PDB file of C-alpha atoms in Angstrom:
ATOM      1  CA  UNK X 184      21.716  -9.307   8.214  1.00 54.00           C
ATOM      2  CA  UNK X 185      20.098  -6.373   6.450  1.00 77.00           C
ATOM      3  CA  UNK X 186      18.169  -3.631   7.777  1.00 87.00           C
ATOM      4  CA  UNK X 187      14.507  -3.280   8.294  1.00 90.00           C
ATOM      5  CA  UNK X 188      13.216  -0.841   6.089  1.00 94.00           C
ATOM      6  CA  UNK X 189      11.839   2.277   8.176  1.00 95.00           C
ATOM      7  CA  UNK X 190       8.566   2.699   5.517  1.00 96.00           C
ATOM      8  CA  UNK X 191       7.622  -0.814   6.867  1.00 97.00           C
ATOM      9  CA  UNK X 192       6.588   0.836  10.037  1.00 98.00           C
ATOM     10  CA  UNK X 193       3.345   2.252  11.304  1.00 98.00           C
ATOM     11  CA  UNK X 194       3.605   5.620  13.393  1.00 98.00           C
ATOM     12  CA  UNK X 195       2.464   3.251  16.555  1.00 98.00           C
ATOM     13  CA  UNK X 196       4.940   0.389  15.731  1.00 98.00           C
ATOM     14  CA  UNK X 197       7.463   2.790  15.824  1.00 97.00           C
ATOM     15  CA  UNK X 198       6.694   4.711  19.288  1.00 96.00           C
ATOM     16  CA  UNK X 199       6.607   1.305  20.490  1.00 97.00           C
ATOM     17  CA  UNK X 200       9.630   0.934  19.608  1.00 96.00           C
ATOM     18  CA  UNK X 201      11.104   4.298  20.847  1.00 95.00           C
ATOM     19  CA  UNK X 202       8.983   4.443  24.070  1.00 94.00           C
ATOM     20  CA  UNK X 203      11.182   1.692  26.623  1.00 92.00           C
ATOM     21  CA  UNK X 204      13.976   4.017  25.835  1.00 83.00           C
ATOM     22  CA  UNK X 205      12.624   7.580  26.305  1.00 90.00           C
ATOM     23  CA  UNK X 206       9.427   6.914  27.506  1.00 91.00           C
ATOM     24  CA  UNK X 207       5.943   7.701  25.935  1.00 91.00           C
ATOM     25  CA  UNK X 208       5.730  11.406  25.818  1.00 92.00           C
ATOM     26  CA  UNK X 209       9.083  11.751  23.884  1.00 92.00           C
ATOM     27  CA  UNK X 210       8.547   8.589  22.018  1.00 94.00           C
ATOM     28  CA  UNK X 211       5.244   9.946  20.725  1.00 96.00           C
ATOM     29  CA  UNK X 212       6.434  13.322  20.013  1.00 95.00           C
ATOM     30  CA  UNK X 213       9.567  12.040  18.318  1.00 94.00           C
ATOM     31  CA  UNK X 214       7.702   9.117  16.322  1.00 96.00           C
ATOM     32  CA  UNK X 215       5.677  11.830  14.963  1.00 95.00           C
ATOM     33  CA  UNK X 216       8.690  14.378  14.066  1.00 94.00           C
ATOM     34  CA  UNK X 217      10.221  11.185  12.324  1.00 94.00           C
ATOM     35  CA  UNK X 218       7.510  10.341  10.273  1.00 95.00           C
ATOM     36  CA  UNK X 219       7.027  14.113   8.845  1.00 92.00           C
ATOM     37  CA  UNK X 220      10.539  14.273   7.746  1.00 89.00           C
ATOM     38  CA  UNK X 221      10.163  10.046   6.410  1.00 91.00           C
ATOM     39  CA  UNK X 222       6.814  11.156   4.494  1.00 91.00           C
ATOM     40  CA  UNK X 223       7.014  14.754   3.551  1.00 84.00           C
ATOM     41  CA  UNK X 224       7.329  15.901  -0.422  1.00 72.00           C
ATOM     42  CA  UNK X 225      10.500  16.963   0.011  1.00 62.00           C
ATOM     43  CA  UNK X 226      12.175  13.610   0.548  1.00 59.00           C
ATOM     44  CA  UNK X 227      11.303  12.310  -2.738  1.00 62.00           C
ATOM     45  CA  UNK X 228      15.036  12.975  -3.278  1.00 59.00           C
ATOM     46  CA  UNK X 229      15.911  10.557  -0.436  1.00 60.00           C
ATOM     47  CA  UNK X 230      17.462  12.884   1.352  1.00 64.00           C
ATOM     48  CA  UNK X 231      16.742  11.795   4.844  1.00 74.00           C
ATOM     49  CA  UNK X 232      17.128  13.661   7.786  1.00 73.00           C
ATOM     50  CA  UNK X 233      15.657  14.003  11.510  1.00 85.00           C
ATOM     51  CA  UNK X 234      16.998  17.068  12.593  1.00 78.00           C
ATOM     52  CA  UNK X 235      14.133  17.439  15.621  1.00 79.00           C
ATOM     53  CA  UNK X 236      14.878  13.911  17.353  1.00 86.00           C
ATOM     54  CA  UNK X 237      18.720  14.230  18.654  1.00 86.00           C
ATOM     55  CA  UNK X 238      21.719  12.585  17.886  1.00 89.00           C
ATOM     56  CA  UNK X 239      21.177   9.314  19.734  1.00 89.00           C
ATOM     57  CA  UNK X 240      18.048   8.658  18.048  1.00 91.00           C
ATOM     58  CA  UNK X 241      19.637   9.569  14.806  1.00 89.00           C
ATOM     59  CA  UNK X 242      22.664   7.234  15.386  1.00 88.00           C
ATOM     60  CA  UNK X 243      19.303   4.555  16.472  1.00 90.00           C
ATOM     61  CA  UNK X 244      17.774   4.687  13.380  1.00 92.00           C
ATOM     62  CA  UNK X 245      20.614   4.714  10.959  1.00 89.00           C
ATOM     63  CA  UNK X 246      22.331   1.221  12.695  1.00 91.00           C
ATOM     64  CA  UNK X 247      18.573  -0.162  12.906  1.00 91.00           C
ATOM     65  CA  UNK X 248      16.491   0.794   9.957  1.00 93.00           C
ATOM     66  CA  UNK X 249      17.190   1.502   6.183  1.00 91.00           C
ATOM     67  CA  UNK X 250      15.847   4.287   4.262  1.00 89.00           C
ATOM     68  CA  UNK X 251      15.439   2.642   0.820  1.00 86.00           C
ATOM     69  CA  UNK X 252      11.442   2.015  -0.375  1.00 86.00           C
ATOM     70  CA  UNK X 253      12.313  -2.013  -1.120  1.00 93.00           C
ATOM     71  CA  UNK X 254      11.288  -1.240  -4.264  1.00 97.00           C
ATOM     72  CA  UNK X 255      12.213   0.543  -7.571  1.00 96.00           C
ATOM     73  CA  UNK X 256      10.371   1.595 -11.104  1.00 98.00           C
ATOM     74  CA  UNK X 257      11.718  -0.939 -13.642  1.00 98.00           C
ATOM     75  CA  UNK X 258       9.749   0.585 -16.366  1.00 98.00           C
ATOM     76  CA  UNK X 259       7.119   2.849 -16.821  1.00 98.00           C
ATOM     77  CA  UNK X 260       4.618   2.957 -20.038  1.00 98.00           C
ATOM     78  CA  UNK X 261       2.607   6.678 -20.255  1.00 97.00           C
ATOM     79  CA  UNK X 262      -0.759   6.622 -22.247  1.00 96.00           C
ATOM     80  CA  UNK X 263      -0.553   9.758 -24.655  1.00 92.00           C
ATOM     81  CA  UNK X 264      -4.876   9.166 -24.632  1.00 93.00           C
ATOM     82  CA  UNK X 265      -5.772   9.866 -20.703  1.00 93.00           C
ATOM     83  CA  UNK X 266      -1.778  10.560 -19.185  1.00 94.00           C
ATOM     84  CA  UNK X 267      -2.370   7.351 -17.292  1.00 97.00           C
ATOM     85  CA  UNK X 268       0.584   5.518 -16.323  1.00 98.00           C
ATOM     86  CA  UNK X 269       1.459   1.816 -15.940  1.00 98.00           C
ATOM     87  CA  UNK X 270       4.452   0.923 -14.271  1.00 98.00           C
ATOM     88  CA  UNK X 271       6.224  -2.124 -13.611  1.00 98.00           C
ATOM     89  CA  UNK X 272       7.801  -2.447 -10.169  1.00 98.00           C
ATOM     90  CA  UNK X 273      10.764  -4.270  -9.262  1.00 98.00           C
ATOM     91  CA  UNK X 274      10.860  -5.663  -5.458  1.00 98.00           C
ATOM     92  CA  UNK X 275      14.539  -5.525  -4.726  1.00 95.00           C
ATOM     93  CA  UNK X 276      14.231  -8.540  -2.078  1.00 94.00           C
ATOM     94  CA  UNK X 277      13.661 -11.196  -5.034  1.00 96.00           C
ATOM     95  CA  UNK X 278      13.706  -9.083  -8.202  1.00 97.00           C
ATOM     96  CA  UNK X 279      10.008  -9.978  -8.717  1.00 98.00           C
ATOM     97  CA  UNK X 280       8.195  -8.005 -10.448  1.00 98.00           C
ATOM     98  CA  UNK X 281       4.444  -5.989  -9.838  1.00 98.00           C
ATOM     99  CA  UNK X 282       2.122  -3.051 -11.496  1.00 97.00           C
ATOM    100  CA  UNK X 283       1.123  -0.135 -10.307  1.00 98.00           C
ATOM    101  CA  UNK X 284      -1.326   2.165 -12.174  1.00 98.00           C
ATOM    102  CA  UNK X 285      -1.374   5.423 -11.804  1.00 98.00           C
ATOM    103  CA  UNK X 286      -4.810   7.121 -13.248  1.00 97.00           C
ATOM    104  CA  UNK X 287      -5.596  10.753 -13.534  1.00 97.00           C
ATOM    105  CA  UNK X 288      -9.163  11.833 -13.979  1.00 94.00           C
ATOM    106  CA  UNK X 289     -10.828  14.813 -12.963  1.00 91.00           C
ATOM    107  CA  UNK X 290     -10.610  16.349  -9.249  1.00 92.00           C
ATOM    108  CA  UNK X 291      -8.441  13.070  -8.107  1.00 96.00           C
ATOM    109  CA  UNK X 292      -5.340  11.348  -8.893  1.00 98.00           C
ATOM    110  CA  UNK X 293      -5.742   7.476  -8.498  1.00 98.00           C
ATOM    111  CA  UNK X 294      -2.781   5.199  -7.357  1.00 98.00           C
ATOM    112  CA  UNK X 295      -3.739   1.185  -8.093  1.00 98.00           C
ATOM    113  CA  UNK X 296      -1.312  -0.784  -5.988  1.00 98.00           C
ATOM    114  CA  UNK X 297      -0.396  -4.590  -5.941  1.00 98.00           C
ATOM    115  CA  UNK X 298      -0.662  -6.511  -3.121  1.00 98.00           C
ATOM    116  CA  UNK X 299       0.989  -9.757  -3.961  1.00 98.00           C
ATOM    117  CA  UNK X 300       3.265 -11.697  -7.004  1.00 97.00           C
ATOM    118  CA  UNK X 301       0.924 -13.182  -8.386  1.00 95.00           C
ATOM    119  CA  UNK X 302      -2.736 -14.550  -6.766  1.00 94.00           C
ATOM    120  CA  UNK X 303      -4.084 -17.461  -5.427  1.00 91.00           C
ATOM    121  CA  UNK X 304      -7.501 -17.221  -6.018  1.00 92.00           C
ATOM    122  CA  UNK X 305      -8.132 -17.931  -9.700  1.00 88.00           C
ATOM    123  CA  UNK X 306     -10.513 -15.924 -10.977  1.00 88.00           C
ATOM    124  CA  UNK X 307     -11.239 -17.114 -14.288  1.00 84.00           C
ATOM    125  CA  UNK X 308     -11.008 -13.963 -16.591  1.00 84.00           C
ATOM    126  CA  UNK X 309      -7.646 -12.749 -14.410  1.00 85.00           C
ATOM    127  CA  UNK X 310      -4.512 -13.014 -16.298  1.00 80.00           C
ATOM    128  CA  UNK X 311      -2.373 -12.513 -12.382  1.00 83.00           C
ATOM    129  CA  UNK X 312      -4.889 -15.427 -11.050  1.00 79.00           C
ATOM    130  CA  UNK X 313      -3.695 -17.611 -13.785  1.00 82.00           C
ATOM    131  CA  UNK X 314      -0.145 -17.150 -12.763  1.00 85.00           C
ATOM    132  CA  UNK X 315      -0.839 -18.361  -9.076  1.00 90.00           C
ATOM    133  CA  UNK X 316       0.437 -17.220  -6.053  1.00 95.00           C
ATOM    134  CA  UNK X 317       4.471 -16.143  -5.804  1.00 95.00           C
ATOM    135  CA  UNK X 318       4.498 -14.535  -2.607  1.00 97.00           C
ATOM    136  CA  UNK X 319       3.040 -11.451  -0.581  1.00 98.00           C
ATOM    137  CA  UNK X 320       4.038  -8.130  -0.413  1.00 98.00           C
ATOM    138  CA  UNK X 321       5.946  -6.591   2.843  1.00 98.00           C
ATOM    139  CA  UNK X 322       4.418  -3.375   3.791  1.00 98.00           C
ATOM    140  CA  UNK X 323       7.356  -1.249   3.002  1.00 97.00           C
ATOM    141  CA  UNK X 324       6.837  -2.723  -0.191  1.00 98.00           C
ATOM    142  CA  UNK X 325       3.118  -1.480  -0.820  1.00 98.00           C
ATOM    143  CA  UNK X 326       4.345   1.851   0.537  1.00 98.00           C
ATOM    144  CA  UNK X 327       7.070   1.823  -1.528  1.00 97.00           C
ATOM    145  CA  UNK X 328       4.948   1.889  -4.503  1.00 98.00           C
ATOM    146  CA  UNK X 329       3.363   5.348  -3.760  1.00 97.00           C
ATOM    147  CA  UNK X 330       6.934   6.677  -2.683  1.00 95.00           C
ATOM    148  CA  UNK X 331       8.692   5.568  -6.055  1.00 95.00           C
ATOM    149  CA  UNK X 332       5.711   6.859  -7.963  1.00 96.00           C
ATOM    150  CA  UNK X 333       5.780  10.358  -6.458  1.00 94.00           C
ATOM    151  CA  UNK X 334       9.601  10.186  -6.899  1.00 92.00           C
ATOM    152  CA  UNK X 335       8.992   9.758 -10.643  1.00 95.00           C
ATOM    153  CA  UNK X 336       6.353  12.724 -10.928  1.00 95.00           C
ATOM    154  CA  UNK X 337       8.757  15.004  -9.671  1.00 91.00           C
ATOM    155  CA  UNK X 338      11.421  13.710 -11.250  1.00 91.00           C
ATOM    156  CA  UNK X 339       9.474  13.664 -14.852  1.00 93.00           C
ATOM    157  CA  UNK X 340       7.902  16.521 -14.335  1.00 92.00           C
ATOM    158  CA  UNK X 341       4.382  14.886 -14.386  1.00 94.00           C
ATOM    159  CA  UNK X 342       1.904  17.665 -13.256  1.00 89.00           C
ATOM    160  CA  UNK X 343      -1.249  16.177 -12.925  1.00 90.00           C
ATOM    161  CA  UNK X 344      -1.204  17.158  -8.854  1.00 90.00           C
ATOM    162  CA  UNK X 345      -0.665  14.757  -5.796  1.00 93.00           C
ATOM    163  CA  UNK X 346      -1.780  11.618  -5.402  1.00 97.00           C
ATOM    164  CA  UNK X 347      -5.453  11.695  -3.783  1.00 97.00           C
ATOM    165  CA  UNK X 348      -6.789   7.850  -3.873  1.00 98.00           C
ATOM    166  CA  UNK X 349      -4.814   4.222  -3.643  1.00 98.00           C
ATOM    167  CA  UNK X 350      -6.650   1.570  -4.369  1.00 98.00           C
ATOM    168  CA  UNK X 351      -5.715  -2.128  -3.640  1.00 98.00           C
ATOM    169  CA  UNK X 352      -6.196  -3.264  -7.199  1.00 95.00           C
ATOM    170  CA  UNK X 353      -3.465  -4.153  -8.534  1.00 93.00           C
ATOM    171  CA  UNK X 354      -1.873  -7.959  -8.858  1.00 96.00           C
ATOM    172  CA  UNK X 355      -3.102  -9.914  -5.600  1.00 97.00           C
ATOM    173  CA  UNK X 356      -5.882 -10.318  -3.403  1.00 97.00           C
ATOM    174  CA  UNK X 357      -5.805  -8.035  -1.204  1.00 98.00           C
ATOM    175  CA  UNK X 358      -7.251  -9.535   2.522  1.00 98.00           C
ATOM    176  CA  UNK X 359      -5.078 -12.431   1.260  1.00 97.00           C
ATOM    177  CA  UNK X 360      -1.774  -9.966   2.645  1.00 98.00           C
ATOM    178  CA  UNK X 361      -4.199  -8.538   5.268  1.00 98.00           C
ATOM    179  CA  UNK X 362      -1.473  -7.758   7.966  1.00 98.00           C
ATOM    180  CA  UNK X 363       0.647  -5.466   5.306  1.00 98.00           C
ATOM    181  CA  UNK X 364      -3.011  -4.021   3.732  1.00 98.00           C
ATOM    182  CA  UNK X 365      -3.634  -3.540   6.958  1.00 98.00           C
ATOM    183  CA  UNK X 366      -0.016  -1.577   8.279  1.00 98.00           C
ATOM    184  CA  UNK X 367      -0.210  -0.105   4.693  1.00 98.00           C
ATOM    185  CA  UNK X 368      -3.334   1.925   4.708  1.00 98.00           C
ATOM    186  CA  UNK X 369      -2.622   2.723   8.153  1.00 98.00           C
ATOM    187  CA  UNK X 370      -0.227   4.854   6.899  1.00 98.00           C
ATOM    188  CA  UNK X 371      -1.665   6.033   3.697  1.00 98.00           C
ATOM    189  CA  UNK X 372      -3.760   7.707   6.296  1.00 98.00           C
ATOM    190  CA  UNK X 373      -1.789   8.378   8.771  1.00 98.00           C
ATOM    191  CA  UNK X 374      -1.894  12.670   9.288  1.00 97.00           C
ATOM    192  CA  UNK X 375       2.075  12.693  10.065  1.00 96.00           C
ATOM    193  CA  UNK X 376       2.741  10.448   6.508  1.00 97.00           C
ATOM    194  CA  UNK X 377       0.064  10.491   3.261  1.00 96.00           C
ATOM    195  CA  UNK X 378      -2.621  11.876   5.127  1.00 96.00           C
ATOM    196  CA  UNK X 379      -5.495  10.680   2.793  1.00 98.00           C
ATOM    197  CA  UNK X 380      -8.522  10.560   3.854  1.00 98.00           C
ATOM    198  CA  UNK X 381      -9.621   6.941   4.549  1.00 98.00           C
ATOM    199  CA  UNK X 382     -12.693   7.424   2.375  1.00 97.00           C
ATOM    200  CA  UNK X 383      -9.900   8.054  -0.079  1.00 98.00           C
ATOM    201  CA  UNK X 384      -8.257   4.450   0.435  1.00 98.00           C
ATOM    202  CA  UNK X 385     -10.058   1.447  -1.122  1.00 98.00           C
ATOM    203  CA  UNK X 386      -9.433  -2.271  -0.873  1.00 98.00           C
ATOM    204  CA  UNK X 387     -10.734  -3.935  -3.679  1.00 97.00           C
ATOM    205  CA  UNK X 388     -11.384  -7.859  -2.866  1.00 97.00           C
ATOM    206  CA  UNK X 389     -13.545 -11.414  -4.533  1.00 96.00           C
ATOM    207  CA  UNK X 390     -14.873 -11.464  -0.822  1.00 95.00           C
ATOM    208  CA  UNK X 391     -12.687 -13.598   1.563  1.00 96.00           C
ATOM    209  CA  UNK X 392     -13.892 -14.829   4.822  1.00 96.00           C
ATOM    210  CA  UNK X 393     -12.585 -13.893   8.286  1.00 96.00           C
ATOM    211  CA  UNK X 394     -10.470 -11.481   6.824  1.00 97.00           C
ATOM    212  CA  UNK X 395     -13.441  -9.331   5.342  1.00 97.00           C
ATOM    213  CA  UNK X 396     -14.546  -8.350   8.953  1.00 97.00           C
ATOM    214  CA  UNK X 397     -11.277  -7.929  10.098  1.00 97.00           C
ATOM    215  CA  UNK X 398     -10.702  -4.625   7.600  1.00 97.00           C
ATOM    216  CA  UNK X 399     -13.774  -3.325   8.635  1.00 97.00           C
ATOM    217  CA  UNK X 400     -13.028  -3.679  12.351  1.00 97.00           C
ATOM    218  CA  UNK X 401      -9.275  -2.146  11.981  1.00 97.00           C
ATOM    219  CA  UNK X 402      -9.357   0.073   9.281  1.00 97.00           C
ATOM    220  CA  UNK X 403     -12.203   2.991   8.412  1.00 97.00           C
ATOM    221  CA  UNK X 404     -10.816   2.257   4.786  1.00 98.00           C
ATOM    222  CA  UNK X 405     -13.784   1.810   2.273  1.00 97.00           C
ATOM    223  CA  UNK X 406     -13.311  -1.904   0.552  1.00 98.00           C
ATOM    224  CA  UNK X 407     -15.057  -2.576  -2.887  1.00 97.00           C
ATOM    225  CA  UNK X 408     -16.409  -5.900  -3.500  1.00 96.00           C
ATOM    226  CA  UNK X 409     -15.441  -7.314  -7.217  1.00 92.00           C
ATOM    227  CA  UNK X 410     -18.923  -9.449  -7.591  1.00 89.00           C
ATOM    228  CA  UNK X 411     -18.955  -9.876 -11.906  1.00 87.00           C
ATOM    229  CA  UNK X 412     -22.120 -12.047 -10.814  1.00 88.00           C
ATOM    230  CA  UNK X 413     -25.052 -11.672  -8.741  1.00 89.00           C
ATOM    231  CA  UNK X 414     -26.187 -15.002  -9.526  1.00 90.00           C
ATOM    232  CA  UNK X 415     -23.995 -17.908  -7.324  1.00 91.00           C
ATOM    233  CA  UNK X 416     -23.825 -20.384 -10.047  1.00 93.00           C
ATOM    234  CA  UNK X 417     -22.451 -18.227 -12.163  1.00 93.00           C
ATOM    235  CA  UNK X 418     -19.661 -16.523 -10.205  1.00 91.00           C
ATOM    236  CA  UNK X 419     -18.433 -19.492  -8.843  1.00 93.00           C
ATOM    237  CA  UNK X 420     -18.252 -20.745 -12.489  1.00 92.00           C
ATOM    238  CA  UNK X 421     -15.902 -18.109 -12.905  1.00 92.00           C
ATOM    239  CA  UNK X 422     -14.703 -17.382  -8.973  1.00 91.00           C
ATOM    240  CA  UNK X 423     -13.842 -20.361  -7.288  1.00 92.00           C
ATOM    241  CA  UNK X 424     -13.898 -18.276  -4.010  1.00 92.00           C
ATOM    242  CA  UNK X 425     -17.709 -18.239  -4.232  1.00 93.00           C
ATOM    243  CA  UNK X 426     -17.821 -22.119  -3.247  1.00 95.00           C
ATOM    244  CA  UNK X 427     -15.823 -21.279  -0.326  1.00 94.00           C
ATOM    245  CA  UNK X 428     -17.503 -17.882   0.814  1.00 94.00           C
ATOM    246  CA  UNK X 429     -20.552 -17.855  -0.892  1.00 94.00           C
ATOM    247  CA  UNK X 430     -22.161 -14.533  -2.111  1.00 93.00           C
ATOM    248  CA  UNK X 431     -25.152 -14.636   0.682  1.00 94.00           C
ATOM    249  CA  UNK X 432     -21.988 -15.053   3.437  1.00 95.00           C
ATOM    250  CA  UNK X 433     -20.168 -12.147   2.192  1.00 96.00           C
ATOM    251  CA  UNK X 434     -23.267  -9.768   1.751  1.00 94.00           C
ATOM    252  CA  UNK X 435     -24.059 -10.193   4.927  1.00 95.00           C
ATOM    253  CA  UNK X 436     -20.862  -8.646   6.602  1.00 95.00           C
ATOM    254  CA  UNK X 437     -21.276  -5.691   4.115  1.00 93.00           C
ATOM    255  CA  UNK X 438     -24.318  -5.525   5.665  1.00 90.00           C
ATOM    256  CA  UNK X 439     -23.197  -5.077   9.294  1.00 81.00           C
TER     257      UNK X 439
END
């Protein structure tokens, strides 16, 4: 049976974990002493260790949890125009394949990350819509995208600074993988992992109903809405998902 990969784990998912054990002060103290070592810069060269948590924690995590980011850079395709970089992302679970985009502009470093194989919803311009829905992403899988990608820069010597913003732009809909968008941006954000701001963190969705109001009650991430039309006839011409959550419907949760 194969491991759970550790980078599929929140900060709280993993105290939880700790806590029946060692009980919430230590679990808290050593979830967070875990994830520095997990997230920090200098692990881009997989070299894991948790020097701060003990032996028997250390013997807990290696027979429980893998260290591997479930994914890896298949290629990688650098504009010589803007330095942006597309890369195509292997998932090692099925061999499926993903982008990322990473784009530099000024002041900010942008991260576009996939969501899911493929997408169920479509959209009529959308070259991933048109190949319908493979499967969804894991968590460890979105996360793994960032951790591969900063593993490159240092490896290539790419020196356009840190990643500053991830958007959920890539191939999927997002709120159609909400749980792993969800677990994801958690710890994009978390202060012990990424530590972006959540301002910094964007979900870009067509609008999907329950899910919409679910983001905004568990997450402070910002989420852009990818209208093309104002007019309803028109964007469902070219959205199906305006028949099922019409543009009034979805305006008014942006609202509040």
């Amino acid at each position: 049976m194969s491991k759970t990969s550790l980078f599929a784990l929140t900060r709280t998912q993993l105290q939880e974990l700790l806590q029946p054990n060692i009980g919430f002060a230590k679990a808290s103290l050593h979830a967070k002493s875990i994830f520095k070592n997990l997230y920090k810069l200098e692990t881009i060269k997989d070299d894991f260790s948790f020097p701060l948590v003990g032996n028997k924690i250390n013997h807990w995590l290696t027979e429980n949890f893998s260290f591997d980011y479930s994914v890896k850079i298949k290629e990688f395709f650098l504009s010589e125009v803007d330095q942006s970089v597309k890369f195509i992302i292997e998932l090692l679970q099925d061999n499926l394949l993903v982008e990322s985009v990473l784009i530099p502009e000024k002041n900010r470093l942008t991260l576009c990350v996939s969501t899911q194989v493929g997408c169920a919803q479509g959209c009529r311009f959308c070259h991933t819509g048109r190949m319908g829905l493979r499967r969804s992403l894991t968590t460890d899988e979105i996360v793994g995208q960032l951790k591969s990608i900063q593993k490159w820069m240092f490896e290539n010597n790419y020196d356009r600074g840190s990643v500053t913003n991830v958007v959920y732009m890539g191939m999927g809909e997002p709120l159609d993988n909400l749980e792993a968008v969800v677990e994801s941006a958690d710890i994009f954000t978390d202060p012990m992992a990424f530590f972006l701001s959540p301002h910094r963190v964007t979900v870009s969705t067509v609008g999907i109903l329950p899910q919409l109001e679910q983001i905004f009650k568990r997450t402070l991430v910002s989420v852009a809405w990818s209208l093309h039309s104002p007019f309803s006839v028109e964007r469902s011409q070219v959205m199906p998902v305006n028949i099922r959550h019409p543009l009034n419907e979805v305006l008014q949760v942006f609202k509040g």
